[in-house]
Short mmCIF file of C-alpha atoms and ligand atoms in Angstrom, two decimals:
data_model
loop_
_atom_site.label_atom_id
_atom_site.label_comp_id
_atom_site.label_asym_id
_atom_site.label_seq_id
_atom_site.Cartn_x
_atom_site.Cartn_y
_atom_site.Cartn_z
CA UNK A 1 -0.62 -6.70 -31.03
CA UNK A 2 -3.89 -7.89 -28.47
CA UNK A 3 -3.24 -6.28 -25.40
CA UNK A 4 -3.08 -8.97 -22.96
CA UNK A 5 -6.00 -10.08 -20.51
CA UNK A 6 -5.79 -7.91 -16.97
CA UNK A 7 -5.69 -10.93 -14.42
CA UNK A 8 -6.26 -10.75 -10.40
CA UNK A 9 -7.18 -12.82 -7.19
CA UNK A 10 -6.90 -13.72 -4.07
CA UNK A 11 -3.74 -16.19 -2.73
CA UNK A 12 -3.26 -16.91 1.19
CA UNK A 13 -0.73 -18.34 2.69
CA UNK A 14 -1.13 -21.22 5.02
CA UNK A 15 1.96 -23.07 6.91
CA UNK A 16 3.06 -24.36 10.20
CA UNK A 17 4.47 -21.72 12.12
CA UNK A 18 7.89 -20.55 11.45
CA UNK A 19 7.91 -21.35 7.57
CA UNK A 20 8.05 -17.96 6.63
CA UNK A 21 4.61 -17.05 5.19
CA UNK A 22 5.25 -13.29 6.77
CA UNK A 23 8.43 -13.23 5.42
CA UNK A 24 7.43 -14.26 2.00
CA UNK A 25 4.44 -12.24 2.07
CA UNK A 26 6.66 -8.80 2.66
CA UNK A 27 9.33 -9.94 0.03
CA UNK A 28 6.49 -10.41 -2.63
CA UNK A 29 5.15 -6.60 -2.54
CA UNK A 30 8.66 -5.26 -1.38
CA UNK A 31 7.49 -3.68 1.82
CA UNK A 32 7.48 -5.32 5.68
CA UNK A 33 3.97 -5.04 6.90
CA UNK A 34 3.43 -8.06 8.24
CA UNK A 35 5.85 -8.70 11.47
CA UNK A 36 7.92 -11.84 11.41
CA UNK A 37 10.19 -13.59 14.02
CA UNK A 38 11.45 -16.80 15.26
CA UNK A 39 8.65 -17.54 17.45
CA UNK A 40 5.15 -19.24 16.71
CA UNK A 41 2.28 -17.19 16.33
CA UNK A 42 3.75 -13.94 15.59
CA UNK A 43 0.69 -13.29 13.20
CA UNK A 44 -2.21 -12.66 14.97
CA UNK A 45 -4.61 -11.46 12.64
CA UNK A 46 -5.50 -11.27 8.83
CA UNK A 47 -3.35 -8.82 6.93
CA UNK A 48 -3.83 -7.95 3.31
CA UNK A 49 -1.51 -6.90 0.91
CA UNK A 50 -1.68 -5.96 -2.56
CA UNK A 51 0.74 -6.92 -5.49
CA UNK A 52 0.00 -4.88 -8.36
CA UNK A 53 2.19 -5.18 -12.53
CA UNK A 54 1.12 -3.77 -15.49
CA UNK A 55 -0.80 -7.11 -16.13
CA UNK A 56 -2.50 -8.61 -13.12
CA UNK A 57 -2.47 -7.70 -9.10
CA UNK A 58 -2.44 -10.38 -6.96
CA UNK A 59 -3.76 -10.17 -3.12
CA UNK A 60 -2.33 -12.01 -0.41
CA UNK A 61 -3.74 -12.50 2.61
CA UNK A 62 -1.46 -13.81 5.64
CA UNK A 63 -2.85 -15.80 7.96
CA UNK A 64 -2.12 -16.76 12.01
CA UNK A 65 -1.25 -20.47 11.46
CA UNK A 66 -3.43 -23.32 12.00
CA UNK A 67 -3.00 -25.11 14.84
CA UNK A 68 -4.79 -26.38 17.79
CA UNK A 69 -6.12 -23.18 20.15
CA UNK A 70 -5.77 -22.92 23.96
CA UNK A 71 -7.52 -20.09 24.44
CA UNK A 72 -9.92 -17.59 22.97
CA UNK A 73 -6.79 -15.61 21.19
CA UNK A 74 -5.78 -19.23 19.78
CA UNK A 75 -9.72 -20.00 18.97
CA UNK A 76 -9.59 -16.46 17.08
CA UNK A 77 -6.59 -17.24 14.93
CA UNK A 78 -7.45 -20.78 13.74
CA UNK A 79 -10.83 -19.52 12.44
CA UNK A 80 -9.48 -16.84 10.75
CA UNK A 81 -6.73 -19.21 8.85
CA UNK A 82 -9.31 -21.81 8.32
CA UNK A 83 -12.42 -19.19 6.89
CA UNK A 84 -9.79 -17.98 4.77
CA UNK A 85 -8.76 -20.96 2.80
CA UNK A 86 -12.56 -21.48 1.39
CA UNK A 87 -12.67 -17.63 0.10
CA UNK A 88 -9.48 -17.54 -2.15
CA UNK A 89 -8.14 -18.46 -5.82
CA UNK A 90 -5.23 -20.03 -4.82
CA UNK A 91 -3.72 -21.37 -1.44
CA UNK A 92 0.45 -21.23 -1.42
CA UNK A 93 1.01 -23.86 1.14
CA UNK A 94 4.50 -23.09 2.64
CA UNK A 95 6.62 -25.82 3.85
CA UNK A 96 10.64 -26.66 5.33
CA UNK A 97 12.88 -28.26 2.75
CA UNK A 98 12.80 -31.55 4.49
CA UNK A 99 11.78 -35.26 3.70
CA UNK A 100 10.44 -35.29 6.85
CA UNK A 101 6.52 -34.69 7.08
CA UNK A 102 5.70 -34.04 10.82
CA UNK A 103 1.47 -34.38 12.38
CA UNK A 104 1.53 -30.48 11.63
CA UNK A 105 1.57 -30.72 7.80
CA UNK A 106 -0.56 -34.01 7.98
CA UNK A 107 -3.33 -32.08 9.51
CA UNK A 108 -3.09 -29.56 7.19
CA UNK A 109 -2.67 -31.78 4.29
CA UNK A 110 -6.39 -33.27 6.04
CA UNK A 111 -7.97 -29.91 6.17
CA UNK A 112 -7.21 -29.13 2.26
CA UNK A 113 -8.69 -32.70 1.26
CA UNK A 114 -12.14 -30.58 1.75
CA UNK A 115 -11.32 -27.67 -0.07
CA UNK A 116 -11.48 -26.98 -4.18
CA UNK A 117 -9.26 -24.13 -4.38
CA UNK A 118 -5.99 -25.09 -6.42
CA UNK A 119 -3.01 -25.18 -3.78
CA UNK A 120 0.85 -24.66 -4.82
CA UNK A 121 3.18 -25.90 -2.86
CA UNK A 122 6.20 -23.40 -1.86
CA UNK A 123 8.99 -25.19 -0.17
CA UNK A 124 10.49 -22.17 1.62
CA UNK A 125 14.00 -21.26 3.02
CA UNK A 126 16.01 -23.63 -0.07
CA UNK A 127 19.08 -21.59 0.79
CA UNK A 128 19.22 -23.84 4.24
CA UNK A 129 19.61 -27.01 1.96
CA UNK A 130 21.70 -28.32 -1.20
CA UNK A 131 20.18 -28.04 -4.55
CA UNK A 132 20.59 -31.15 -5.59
CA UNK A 133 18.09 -32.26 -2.15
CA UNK A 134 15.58 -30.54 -3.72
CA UNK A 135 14.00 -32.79 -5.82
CA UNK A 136 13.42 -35.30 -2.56
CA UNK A 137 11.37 -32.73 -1.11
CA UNK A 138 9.28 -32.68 -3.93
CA UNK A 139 8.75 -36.13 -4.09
CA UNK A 140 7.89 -36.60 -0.47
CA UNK A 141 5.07 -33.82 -0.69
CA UNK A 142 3.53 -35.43 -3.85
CA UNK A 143 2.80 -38.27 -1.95
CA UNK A 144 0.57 -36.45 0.41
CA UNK A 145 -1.76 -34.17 -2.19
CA UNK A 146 -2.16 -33.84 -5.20
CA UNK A 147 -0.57 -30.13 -6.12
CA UNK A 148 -1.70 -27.61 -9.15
CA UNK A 149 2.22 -26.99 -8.87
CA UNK A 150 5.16 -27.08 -6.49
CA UNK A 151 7.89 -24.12 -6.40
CA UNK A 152 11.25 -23.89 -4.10
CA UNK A 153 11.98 -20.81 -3.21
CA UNK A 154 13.78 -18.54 -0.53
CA UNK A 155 12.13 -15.93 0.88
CA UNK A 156 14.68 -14.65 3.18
CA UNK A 157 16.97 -14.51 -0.19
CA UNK A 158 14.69 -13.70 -3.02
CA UNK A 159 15.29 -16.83 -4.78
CA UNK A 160 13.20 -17.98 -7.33
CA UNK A 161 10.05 -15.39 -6.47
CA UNK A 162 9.76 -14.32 -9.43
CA UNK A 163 8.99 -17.84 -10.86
CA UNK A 164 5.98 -17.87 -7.73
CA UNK A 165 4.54 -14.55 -9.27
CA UNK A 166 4.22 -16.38 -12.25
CA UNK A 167 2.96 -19.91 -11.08
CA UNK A 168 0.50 -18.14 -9.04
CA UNK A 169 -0.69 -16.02 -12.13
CA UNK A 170 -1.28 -18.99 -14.10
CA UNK A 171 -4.26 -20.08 -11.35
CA UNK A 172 -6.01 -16.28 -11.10
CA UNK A 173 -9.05 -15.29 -13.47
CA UNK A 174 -9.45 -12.29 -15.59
CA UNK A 175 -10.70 -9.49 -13.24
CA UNK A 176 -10.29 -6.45 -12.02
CA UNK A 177 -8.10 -4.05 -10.72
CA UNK A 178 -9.55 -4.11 -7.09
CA UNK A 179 -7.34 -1.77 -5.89
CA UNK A 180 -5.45 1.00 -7.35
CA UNK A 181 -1.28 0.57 -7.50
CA UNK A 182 -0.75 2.54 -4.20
CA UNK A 183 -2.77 0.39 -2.24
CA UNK A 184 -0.39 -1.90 -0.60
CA UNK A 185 -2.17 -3.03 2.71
CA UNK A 186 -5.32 -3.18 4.54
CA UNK A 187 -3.35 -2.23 7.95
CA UNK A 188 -3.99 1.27 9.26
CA UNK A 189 -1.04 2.86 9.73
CA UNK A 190 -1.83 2.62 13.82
CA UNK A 191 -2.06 -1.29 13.45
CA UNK A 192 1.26 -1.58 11.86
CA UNK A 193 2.92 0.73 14.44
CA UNK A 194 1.38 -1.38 17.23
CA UNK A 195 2.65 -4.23 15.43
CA UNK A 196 6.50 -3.15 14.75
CA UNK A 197 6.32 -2.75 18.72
CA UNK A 198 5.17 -6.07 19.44
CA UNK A 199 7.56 -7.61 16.92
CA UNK A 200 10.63 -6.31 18.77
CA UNK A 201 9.47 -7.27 22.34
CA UNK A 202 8.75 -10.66 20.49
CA UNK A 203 12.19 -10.47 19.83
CA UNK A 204 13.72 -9.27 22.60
CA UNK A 205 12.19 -11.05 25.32
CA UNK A 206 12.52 -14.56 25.98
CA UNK A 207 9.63 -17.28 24.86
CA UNK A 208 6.52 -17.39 27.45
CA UNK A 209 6.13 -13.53 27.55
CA UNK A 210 5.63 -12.21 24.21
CA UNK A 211 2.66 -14.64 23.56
CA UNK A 212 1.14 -13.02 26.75
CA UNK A 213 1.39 -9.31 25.35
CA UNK A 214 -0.96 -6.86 22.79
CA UNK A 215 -0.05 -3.55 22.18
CA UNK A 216 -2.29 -0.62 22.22
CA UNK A 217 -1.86 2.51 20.46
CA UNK A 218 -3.17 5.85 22.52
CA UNK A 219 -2.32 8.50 20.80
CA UNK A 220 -0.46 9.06 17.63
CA UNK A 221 -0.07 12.89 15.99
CA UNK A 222 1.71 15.09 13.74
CA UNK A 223 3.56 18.12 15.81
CA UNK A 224 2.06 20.90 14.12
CA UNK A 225 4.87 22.90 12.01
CA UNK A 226 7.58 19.84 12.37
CA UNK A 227 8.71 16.41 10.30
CA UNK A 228 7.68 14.97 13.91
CA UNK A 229 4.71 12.47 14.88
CA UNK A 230 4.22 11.71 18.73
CA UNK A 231 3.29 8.27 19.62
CA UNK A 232 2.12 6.94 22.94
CA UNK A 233 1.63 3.48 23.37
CA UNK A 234 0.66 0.89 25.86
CA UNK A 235 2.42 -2.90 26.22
CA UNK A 236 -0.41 -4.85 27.79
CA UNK A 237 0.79 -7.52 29.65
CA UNK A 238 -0.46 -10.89 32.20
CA UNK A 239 1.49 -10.61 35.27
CA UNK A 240 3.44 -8.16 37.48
CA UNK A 241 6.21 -10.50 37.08
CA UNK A 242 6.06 -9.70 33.05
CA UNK A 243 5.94 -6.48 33.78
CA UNK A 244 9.02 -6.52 35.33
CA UNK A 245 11.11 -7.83 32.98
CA UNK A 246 9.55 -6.38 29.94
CA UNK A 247 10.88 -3.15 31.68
CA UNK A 248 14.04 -4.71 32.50
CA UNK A 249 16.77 -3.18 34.56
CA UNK A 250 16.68 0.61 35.19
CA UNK A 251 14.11 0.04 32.14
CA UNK A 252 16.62 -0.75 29.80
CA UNK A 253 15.19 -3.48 27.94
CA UNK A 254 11.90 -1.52 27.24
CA UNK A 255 14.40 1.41 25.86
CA UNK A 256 15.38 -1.32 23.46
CA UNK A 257 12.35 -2.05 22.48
CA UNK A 258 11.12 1.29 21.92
CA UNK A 259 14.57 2.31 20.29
CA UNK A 260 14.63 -0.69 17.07
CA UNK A 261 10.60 0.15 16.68
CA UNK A 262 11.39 4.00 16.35
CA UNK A 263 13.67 2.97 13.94
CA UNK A 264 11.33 0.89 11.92
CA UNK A 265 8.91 3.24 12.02
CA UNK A 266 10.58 5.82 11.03
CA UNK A 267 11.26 4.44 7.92
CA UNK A 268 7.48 3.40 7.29
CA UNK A 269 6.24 6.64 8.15
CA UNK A 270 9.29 8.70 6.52
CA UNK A 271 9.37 11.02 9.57
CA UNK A 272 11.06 11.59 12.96
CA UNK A 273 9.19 9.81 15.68
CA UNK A 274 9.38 10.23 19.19
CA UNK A 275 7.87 7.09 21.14
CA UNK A 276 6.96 6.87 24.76
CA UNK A 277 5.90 3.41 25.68
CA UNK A 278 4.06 2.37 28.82
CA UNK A 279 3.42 -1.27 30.57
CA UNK A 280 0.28 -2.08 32.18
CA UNK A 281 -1.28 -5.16 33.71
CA UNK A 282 -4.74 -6.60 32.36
CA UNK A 283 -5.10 -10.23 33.63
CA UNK A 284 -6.03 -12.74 31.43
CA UNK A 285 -6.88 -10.32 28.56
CA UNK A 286 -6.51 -13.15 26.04
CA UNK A 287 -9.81 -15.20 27.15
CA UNK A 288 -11.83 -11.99 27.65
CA UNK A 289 -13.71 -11.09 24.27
CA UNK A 290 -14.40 -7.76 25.37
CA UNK A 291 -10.37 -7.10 25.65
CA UNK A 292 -9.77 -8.81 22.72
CA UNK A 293 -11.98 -6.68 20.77
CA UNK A 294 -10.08 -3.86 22.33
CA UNK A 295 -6.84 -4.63 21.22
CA UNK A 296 -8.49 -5.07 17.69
CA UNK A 297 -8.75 -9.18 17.40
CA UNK A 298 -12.25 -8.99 15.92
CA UNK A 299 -14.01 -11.53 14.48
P1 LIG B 301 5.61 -17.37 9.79
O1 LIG B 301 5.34 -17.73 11.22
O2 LIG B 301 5.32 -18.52 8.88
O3 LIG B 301 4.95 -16.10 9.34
O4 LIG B 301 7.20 -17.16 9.70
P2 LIG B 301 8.05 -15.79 9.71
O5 LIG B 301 7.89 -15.09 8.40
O6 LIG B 301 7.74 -15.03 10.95
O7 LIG B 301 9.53 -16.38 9.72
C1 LIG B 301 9.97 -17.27 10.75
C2 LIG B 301 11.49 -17.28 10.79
O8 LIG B 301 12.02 -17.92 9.61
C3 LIG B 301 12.10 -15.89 10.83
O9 LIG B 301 13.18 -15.91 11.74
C4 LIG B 301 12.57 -15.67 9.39
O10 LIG B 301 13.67 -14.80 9.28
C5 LIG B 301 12.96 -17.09 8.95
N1 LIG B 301 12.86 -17.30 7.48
C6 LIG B 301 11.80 -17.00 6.69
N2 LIG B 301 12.06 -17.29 5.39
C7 LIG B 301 13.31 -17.81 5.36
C8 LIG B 301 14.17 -18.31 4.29
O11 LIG B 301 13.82 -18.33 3.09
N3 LIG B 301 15.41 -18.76 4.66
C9 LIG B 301 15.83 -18.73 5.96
N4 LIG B 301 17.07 -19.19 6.20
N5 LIG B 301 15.07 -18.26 6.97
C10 LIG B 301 13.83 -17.81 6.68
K1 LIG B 302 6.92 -16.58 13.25
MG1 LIG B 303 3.56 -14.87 10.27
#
């Protein structure tokens, strides 16, 4: 029997926020690295992750969506998303199960008019909708591009995922194993930490704050002689009035917040943690590069 071909590439996923490209991203390789929530712009930066089989590995790269910036941070993002789109195999464009195709897809259906790379269309979160709608989705999104393939899917659920492993082989080259199987992200493990911390104050604070917030990582190390890691960490904030309530009342919502990321990182780091989170004030940190830089939004 020929031993079949060892394929591999590199697939990003592009959306409007909120269609779930985090979420699908972390169900695809079976691990949460990139945060997810209800809000827009959760992803700030590029993260890579590696899907790896006995015959091909596939790398995704998740993307901040595209959309139109109103301020350096939002600048930062869009070029990131856009860059990306021109370096890859294959683009999954994620989309709502809806007939319904708002100025957001439009202008992204504009942007991939210039661009060669083969797109697949994944209409995300099917387990919202009735089958039997499915196949108007489809239809309406044919009539804006012209689609190497189109796959429903749920990424919350799992469904049909498997069939997107496959699509999205059928569009990758023969190449190499660019990483090796352990390799599952890019992220240090300090980014990722930052990151689970930022995800629950997304989460547990109310819309115009989060979007105002980085978190900085000061210190992170291993207690000699225990199963314990120390981590200090900084919330970085706009106002004193943030401040405030990211705190909360006899600082209980910041114990929250500290409490579900412990959790979460216990889990990723497979040790105790203990976690002491501070809050501190930097005005206007989002249109200063040199803060930016700081709190790791390179370009
Ligand atoms: P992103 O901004 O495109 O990265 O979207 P996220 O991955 O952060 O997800 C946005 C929200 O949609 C979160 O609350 C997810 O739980 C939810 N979501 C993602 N995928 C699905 C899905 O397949 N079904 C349902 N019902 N919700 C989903
Ligand atoms: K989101
Ligand atoms: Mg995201």
């Amino acid at each position: 029997m020929k031993k079949q071909e060892f394929k591999s590439g590199f697939v990003t996923l592009i959306g409007r926020p909120n269609v779930g490209k985090s979420t699908l991203m972390n169900h695809l390789i079976g691990q949460k690295i990139a945060i997810t929530s209800d809000k827009p712009q959760t992803t700030r930066n590029r993260i890579q992750t590696v899907y790896t089989e006995e015959n091909g590995q596939i790398i995704f790269l998740d993307t901040p969506g595209i959309h139109k910036a109103k301020n350096k941070l939002g600048e930062y993002m869009v070029t990131v998303a856009e860059r990306t789109v021109n370096e890859v195999d294959v683009v999954l464009w994620l989309v709502e199960p809806s007939t319904f195709i708002g100025a957001g897809d439009q202008y992204i259906a504009e942007q991939l008019l210039k661009v060669k790379t083969p797109v697949i269309l994944v209409i995300n979160k099917v387990d919202t909708v009735k089958k039997e709608e499915i196949l108007k989705f489809i239809a309406a999104y044919k009539d804006i591009h012209s689609f190497a393939d189109i796959v429903p899917v749920s990424a919350l659920k799992g469904e049909n995922t498997k069939a997107l492993v496959d699509t999205i082989f059928k569009y990758l080259p023969q190449g190499p194993k660019y990483f090796d199987e352990d390799t599952i992200t890019d992220q240090p493990e300090r980014q990722i930490v930052a990151e689970l911390i930022r995800e629950k104050a997304l989460r547990l604070l109310s819309d115009e704050i989060p979007h105002g917030i980085a978190v900085a990582i000061e210190r992170m190390k291993e207690r000699p002689g225990s199963d314990l890691i120390d981590i200090e960490a900084t919330i970085v904030c706009e106002r004193d009035s943030h401040k405030g309530i990211i705190i909360g009342k006899k600082g209980d919502k910041l114990k929250r917040i500290g409490m579900m990321a412990r959790q979460e990182m216990e889990n990723l780091l497979d040790t105790r943690v203990n976690l002491q989170i501070w809050v501190k004030v930097k005005k206007d940190w989002r249109d200063s590069d040199f803060l930016l830089k700081n709190y790791g939004y390179n370009k």
